[in-house]
Short mmCIF file of C-alpha atoms and ligand atoms in Angstrom, two decimals:
data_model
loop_
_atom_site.label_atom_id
_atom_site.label_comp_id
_atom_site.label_asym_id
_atom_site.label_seq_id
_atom_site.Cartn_x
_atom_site.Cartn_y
_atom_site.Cartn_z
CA UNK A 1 -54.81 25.54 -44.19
CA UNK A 2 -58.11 23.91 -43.93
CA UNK A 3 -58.57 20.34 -43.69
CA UNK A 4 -61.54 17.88 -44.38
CA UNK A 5 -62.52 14.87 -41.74
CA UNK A 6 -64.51 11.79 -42.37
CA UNK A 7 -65.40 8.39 -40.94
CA UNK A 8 -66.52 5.60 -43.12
CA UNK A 9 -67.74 2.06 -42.82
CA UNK A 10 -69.11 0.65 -39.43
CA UNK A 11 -68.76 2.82 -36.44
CA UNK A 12 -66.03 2.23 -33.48
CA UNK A 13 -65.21 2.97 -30.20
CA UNK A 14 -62.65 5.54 -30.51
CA UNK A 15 -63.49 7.48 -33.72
CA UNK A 16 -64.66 10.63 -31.88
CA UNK A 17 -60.86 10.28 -29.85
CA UNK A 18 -59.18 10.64 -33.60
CA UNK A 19 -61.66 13.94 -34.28
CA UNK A 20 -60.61 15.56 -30.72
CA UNK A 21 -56.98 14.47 -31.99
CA UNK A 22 -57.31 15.74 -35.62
CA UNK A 23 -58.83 19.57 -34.54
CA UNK A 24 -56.48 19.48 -31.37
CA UNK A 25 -53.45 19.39 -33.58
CA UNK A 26 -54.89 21.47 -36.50
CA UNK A 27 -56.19 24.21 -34.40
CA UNK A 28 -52.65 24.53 -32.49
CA UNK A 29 -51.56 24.96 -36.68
CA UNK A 30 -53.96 27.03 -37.08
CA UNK A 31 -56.14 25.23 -39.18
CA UNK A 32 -59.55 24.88 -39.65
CA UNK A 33 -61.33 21.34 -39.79
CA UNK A 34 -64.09 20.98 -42.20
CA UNK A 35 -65.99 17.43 -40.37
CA UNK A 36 -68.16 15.75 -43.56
CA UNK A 37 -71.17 13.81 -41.97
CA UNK A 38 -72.15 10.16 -43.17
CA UNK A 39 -69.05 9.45 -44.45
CA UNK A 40 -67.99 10.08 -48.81
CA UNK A 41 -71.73 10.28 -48.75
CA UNK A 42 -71.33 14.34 -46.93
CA UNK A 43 -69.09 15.31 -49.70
CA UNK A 44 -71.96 15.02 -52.46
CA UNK A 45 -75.03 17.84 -53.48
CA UNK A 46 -75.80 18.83 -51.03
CA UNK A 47 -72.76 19.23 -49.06
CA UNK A 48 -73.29 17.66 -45.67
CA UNK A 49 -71.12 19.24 -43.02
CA UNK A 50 -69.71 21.35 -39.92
CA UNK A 51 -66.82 23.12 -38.55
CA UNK A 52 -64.84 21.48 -36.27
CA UNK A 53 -63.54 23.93 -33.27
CA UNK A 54 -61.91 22.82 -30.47
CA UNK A 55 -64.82 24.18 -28.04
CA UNK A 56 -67.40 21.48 -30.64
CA UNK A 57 -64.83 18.89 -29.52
CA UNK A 58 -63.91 19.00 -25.97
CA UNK A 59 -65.01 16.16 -24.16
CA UNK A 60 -65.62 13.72 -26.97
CA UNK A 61 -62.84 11.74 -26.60
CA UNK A 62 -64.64 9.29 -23.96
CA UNK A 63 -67.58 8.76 -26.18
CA UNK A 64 -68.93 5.57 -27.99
CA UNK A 65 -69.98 6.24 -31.78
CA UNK A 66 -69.44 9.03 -33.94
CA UNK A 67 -70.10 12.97 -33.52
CA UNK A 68 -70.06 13.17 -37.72
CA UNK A 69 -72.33 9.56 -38.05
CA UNK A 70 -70.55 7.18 -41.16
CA UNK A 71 -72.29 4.65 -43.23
CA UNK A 72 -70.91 1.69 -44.70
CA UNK A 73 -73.69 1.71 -47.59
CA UNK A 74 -74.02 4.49 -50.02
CA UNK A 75 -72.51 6.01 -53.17
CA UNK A 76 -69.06 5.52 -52.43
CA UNK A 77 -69.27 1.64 -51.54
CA UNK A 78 -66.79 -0.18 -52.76
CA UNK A 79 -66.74 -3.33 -51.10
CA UNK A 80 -69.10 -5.78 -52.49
CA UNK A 81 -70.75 -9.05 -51.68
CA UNK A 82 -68.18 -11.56 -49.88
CA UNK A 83 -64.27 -10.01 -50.57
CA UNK A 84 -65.25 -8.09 -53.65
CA UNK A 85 -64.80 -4.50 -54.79
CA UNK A 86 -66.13 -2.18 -57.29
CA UNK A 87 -64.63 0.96 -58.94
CA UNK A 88 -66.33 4.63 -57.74
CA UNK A 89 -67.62 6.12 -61.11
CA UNK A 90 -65.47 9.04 -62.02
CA UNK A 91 -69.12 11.23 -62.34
CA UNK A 92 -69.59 11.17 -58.21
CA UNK A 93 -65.70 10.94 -57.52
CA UNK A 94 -65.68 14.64 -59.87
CA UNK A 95 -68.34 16.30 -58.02
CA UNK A 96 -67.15 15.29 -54.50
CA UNK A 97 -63.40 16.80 -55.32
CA UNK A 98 -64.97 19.70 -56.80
CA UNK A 99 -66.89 20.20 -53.68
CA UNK A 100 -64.39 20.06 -51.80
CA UNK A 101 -62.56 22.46 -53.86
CA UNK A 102 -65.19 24.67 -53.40
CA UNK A 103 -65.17 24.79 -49.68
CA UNK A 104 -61.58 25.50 -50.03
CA UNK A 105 -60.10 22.17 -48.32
CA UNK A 106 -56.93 21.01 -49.57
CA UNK A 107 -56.85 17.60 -48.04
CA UNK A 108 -58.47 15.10 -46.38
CA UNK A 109 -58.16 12.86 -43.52
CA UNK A 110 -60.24 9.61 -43.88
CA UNK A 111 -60.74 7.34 -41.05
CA UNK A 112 -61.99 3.81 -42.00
CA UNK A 113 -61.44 -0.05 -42.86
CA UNK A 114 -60.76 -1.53 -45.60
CA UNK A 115 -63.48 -0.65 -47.98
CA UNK A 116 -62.69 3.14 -46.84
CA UNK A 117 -59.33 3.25 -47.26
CA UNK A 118 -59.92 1.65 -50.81
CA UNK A 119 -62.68 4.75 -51.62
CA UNK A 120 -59.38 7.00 -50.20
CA UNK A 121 -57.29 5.63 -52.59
CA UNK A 122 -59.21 6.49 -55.50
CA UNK A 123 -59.44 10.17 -54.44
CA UNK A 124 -55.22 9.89 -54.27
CA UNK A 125 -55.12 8.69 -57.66
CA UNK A 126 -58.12 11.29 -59.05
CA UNK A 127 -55.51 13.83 -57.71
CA UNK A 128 -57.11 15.09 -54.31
CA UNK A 129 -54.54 14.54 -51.25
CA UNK A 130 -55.55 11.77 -48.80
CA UNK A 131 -54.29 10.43 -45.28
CA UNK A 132 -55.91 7.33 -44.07
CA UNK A 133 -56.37 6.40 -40.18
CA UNK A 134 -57.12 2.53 -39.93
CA UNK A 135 -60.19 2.00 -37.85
CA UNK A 136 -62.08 -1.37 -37.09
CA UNK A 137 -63.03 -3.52 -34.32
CA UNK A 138 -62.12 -6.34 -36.58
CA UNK A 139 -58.37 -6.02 -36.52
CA UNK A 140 -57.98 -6.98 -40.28
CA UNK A 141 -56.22 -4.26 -41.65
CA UNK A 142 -52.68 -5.58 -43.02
CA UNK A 143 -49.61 -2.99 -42.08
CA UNK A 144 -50.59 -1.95 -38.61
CA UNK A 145 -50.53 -4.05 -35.64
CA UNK A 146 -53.31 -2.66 -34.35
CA UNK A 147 -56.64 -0.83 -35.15
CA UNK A 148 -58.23 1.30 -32.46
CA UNK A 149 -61.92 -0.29 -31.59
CA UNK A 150 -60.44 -3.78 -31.21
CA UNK A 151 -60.01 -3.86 -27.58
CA UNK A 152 -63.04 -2.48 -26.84
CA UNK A 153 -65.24 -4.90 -28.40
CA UNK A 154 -62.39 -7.63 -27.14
CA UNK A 155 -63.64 -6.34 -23.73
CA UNK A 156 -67.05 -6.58 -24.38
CA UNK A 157 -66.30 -10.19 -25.02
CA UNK A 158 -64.75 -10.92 -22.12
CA UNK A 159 -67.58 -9.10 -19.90
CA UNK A 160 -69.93 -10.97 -21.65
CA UNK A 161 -68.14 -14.25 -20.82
CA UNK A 162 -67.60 -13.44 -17.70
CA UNK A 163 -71.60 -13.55 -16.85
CA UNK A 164 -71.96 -16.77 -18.91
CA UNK A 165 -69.51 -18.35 -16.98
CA UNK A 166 -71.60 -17.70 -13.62
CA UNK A 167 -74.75 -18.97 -15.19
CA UNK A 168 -73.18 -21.95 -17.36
CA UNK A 169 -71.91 -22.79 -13.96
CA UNK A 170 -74.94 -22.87 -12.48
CA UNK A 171 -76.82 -25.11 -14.83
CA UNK A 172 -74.01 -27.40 -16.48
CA UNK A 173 -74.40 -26.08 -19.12
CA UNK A 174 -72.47 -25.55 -22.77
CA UNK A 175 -72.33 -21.46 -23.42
CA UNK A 176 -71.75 -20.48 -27.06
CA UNK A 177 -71.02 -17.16 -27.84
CA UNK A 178 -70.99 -15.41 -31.39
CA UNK A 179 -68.65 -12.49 -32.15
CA UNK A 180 -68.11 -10.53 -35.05
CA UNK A 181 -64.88 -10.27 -36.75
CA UNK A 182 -65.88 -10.78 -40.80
CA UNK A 183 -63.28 -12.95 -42.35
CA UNK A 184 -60.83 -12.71 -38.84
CA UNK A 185 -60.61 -14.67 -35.74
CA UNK A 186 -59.17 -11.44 -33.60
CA UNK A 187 -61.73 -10.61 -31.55
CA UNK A 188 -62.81 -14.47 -31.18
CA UNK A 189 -59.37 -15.12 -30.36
CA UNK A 190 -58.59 -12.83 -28.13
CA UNK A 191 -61.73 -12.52 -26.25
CA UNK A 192 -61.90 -16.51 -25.74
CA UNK A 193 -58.22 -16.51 -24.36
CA UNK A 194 -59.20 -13.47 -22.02
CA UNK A 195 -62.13 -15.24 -21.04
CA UNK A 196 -61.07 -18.24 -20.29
CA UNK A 197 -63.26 -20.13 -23.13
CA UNK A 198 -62.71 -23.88 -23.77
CA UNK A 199 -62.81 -23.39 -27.26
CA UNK A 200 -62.87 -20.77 -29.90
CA UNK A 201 -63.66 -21.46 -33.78
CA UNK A 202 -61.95 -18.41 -36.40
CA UNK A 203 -62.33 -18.58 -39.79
CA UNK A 204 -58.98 -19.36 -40.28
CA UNK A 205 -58.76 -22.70 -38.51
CA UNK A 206 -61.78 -24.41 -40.71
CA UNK A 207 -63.45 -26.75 -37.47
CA UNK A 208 -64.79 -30.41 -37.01
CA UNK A 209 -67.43 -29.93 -34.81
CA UNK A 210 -66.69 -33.32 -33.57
CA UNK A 211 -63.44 -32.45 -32.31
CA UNK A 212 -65.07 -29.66 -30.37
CA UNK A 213 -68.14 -32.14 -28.84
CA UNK A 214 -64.97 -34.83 -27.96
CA UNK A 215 -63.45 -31.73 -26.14
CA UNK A 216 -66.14 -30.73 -24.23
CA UNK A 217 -66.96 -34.24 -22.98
CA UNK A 218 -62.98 -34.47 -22.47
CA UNK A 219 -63.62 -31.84 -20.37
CA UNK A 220 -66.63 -33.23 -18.53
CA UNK A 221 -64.09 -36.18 -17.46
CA UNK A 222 -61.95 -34.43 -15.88
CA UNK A 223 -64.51 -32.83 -13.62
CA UNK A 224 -65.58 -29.85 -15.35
CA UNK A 225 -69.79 -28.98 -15.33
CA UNK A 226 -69.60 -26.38 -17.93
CA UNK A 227 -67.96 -24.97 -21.62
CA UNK A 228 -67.81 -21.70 -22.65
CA UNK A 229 -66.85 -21.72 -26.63
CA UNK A 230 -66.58 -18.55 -28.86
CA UNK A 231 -67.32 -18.96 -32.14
CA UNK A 232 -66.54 -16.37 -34.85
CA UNK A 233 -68.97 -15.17 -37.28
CA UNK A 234 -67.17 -16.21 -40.02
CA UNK A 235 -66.07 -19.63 -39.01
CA UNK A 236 -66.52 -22.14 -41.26
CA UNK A 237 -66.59 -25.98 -40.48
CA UNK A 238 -64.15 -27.87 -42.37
CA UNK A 239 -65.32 -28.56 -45.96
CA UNK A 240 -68.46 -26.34 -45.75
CA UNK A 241 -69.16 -22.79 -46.19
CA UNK A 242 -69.88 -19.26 -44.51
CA UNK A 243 -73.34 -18.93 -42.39
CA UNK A 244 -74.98 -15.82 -43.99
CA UNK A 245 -77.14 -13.80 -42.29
CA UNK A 246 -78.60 -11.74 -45.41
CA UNK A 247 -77.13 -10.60 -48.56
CA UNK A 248 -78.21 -7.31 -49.09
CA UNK A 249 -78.50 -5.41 -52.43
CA UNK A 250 -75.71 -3.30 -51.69
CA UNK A 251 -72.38 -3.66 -49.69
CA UNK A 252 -71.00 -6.60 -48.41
CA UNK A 253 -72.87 -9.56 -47.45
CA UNK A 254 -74.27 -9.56 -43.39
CA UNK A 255 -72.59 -12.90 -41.92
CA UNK A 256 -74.57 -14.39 -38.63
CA UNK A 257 -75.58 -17.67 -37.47
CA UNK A 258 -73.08 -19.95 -37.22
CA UNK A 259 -73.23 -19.74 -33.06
CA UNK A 260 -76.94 -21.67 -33.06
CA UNK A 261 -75.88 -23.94 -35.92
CA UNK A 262 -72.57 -25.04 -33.37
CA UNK A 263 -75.11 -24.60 -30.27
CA UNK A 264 -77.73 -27.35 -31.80
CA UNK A 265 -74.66 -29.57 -32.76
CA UNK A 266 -73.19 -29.44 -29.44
CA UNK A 267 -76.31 -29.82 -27.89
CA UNK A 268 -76.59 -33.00 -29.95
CA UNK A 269 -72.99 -34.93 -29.79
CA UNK A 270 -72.12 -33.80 -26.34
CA UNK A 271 -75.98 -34.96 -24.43
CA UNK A 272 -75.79 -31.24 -22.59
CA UNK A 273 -77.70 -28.52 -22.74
CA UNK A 274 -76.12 -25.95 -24.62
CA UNK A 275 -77.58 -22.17 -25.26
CA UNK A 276 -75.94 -19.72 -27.95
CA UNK A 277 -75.58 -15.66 -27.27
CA UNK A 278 -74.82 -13.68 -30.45
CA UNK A 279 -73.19 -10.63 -29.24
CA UNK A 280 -73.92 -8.15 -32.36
CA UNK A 281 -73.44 -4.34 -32.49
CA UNK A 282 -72.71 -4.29 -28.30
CA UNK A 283 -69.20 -5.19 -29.24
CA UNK A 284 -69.38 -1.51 -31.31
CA UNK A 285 -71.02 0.50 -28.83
CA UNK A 286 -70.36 2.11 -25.95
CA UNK A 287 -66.96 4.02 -24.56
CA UNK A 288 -63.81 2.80 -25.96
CA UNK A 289 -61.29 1.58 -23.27
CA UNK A 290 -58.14 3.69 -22.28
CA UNK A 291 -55.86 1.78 -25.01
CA UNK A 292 -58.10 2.90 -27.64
CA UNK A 293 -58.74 6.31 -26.37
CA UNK A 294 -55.02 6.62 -26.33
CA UNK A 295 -54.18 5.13 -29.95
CA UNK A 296 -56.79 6.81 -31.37
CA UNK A 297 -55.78 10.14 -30.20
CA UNK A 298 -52.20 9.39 -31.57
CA UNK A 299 -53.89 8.49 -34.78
CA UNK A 300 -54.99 11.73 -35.35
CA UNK A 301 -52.53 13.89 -33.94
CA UNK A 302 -50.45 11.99 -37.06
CA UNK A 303 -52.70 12.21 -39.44
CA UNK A 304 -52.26 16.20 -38.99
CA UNK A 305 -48.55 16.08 -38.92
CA UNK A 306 -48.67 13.33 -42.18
CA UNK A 307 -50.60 16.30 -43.58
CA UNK A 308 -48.25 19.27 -42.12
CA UNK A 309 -44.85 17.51 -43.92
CA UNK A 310 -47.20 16.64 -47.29
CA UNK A 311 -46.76 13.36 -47.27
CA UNK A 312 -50.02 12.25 -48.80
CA UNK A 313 -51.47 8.76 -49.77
CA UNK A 314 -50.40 7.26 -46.77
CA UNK A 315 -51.86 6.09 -43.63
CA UNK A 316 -51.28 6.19 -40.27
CA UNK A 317 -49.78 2.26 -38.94
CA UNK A 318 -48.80 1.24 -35.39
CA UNK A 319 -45.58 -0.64 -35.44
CA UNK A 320 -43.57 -2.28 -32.36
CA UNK A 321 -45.44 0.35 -30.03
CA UNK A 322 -44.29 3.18 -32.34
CA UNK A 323 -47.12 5.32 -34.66
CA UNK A 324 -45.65 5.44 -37.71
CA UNK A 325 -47.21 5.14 -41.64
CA UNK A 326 -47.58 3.46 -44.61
CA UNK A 327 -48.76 3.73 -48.37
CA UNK A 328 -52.45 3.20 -48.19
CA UNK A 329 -51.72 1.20 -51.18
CA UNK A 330 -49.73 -0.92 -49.09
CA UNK A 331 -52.72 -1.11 -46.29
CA UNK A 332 -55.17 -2.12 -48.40
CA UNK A 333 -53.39 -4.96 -50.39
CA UNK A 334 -53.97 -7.72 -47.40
CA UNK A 335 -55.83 -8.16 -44.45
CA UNK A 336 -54.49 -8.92 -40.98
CA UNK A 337 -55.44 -12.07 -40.49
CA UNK A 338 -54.61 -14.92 -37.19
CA UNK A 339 -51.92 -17.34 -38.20
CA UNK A 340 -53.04 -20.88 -37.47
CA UNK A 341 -49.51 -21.39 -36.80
CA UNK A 342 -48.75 -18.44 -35.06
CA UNK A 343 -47.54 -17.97 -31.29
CA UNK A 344 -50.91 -16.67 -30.02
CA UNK A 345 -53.18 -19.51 -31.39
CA UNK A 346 -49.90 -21.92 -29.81
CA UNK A 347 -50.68 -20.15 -26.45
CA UNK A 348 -54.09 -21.08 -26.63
CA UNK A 349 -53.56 -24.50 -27.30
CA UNK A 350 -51.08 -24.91 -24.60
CA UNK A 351 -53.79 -24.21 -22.28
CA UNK A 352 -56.10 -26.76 -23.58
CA UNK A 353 -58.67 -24.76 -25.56
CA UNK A 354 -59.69 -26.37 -28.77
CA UNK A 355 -59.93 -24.85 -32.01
CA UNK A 356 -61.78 -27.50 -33.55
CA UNK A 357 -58.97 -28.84 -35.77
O1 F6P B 1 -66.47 -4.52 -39.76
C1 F6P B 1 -67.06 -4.31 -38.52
C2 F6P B 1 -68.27 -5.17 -38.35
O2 F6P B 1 -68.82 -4.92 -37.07
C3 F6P B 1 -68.05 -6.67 -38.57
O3 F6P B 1 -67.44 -7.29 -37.48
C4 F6P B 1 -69.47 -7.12 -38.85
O4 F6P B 1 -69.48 -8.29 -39.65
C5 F6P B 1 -70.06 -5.97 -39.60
O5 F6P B 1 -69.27 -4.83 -39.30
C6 F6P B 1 -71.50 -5.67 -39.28
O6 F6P B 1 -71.93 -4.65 -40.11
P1 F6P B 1 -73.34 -3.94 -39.96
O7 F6P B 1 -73.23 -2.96 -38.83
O8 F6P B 1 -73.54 -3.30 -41.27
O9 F6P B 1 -74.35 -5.01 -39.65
#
């Protein structure tokens, strides 16, 4: 049998552990892997590829980025603006299955987020088998528990707190740190817990700065010289709207700068001096941790077998520690998203951070 292998959307720690998985497994078959560079974008004229053997693979696991590259622009885009998604026309979703037809491969595993596994879908219901594998540092992919990349840009965060702690310290000073995330508070949430922040703002809880200055002075009170708060990109204060970085022609639109908008607020209610950090693409790069070299491998070693017992259309989920799967209808319906209610953001508030509400 011969297989196909893509990555789509933004790149991860951990996608080159699901390739070393995928060709693993299929070799053992004896299958070939067919890896399609850039994403949808290598299946069109002309065809953009190479063969994956095990010898082209050995040692990737540990390493940052992608050995195939992946794009979240392009031809095959379909998410759009802020939550919205367009159709691929049936002329490019034709020539990429004939392609692929061409080059003999009879299915295809593709790794991605949301706006991936959507692009997958279509191919399902054009007729040309499909496994997904759910991949983002976001976390906010509905039907798994988990996505590999999260906890190694969760790490990141904490690192990164860990040295503004030390300096905020130092100076008395209010730290605020922006993380990515899009539309969920995962990474903020979890990297503000893990590094001891005072408060974290998700998109989910909508925030009164206020509440956050009162905190901080709270805080001051009670003999504390310095904040650290962790504000999500997409956090929105309470009756206003998303901070948008740019809004680009095509794909979705770039959030950024809500951090310096909270920084100069703080700075302004609170009387301290308060300095913002947006964290960017370092939460993508670099090696992914040994959680998400492990899950990722265990992604792709299922993605094979999902293939093996032709059980197409679905993707790979992680449930209760288990790796199981799920329709990628099913994946794609809702995102993951915190529950303002939920045990975790309880935790949190147990321990005094403030969420702003
Ligand atoms: O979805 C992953 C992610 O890193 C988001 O957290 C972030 O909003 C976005 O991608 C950034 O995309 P780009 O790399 O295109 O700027």
């Amino acid at each position: 049998m011969k297989i196909g292998l893509l990555n789509g959307g933004g790149d991860c720690p951990g996608l080159n552990a699901v390739t070393h998985g995928v060709v693993g497994t299929a070799t053992r078959l004896g299958w070939e892997v067919i890896g399609f560079k850039e994403g949808f974008e290598g299946l069109l004229e002309p065809v953009n590829y190479k063969l994956l053997k095990v010898e082209k693979t050995e040692g990737i696991l540990k390493l940052g980025g992608t050995i195939l590259g992946t794009t979240n622009r392009g031809h095959f885009s379909s998410k759009v603006g802020a939550g919205g998604v367009r159709r691929i026309p049936k002329e490019l979703m034709d020539e990429a299955i004939k392609n692929l037809g061409d080059l003999g491969v009879e299915a295809l595993v593709c790794v991605g987020g949301d706006g991936t596994l959507t692009t997958a879908l279509e191919f399902e219901e054009a007729g040309f088998p499909v496994v997904g594998v759910p991949k983002t540092i976001d976390n906010d992919l509905g039907a798994t528990a988990m996505t590999f990349g999260f906890d190694s840009a969760t790490q990141v965060v904490v690192d990164s707190l860990d040295r503004l702690h030390t300096t905020a310290e130092s100076h008395q000073r209010v730290m605020v740190l922006e993380v990515m995330g899009r539309h969920a508070g995962w990474i903020a949430l979890y990297g503000g817990i893990g590094g001891g922040a005072s408060a974290i703002l998700i998109p989910e809880i909508p925030f009164d700065v206020k509440k956050v200055a009162d905190s901080i002075i709270e805080r001051g009170k009670r003999g504390f010289r310095s904040a650290l708060v962790v504000v999500a990109e997409g956090a929105v204060p309470r009756g206003g709207e998303l901070t948008i970085e740019a809004a680009p022609e095509q794909g979705e639109v770039r959030l950024g700068g809500i951090g310096m908008r909270v920084a100069a607020e703080l700075s302004e209610l609170t009387g301290k001096e308060t300095r913002c950090t947006t964290l960017g693409h370092l939460q993508r790069g670099g090696s992914p941790t040994s959680l998400d070299r492990v899950l990722a491998t265990r992604f792709g070693v299922k993605a094979v077998k999902l293939i093996e017992e032709k059980r197409y259309g679905r993707m790979v989920s992680y449930q209760q520690y288990h790796v199981g799967s799920v329709t990628i209808r099913e994946a794609v319906r809702k995102l993951n998203l915190v529950d303002p209610e939920g045990e975790i953001v309880e935790a949190a508030k147990s321990i005094g951070v403030c969420f702003g509400d």
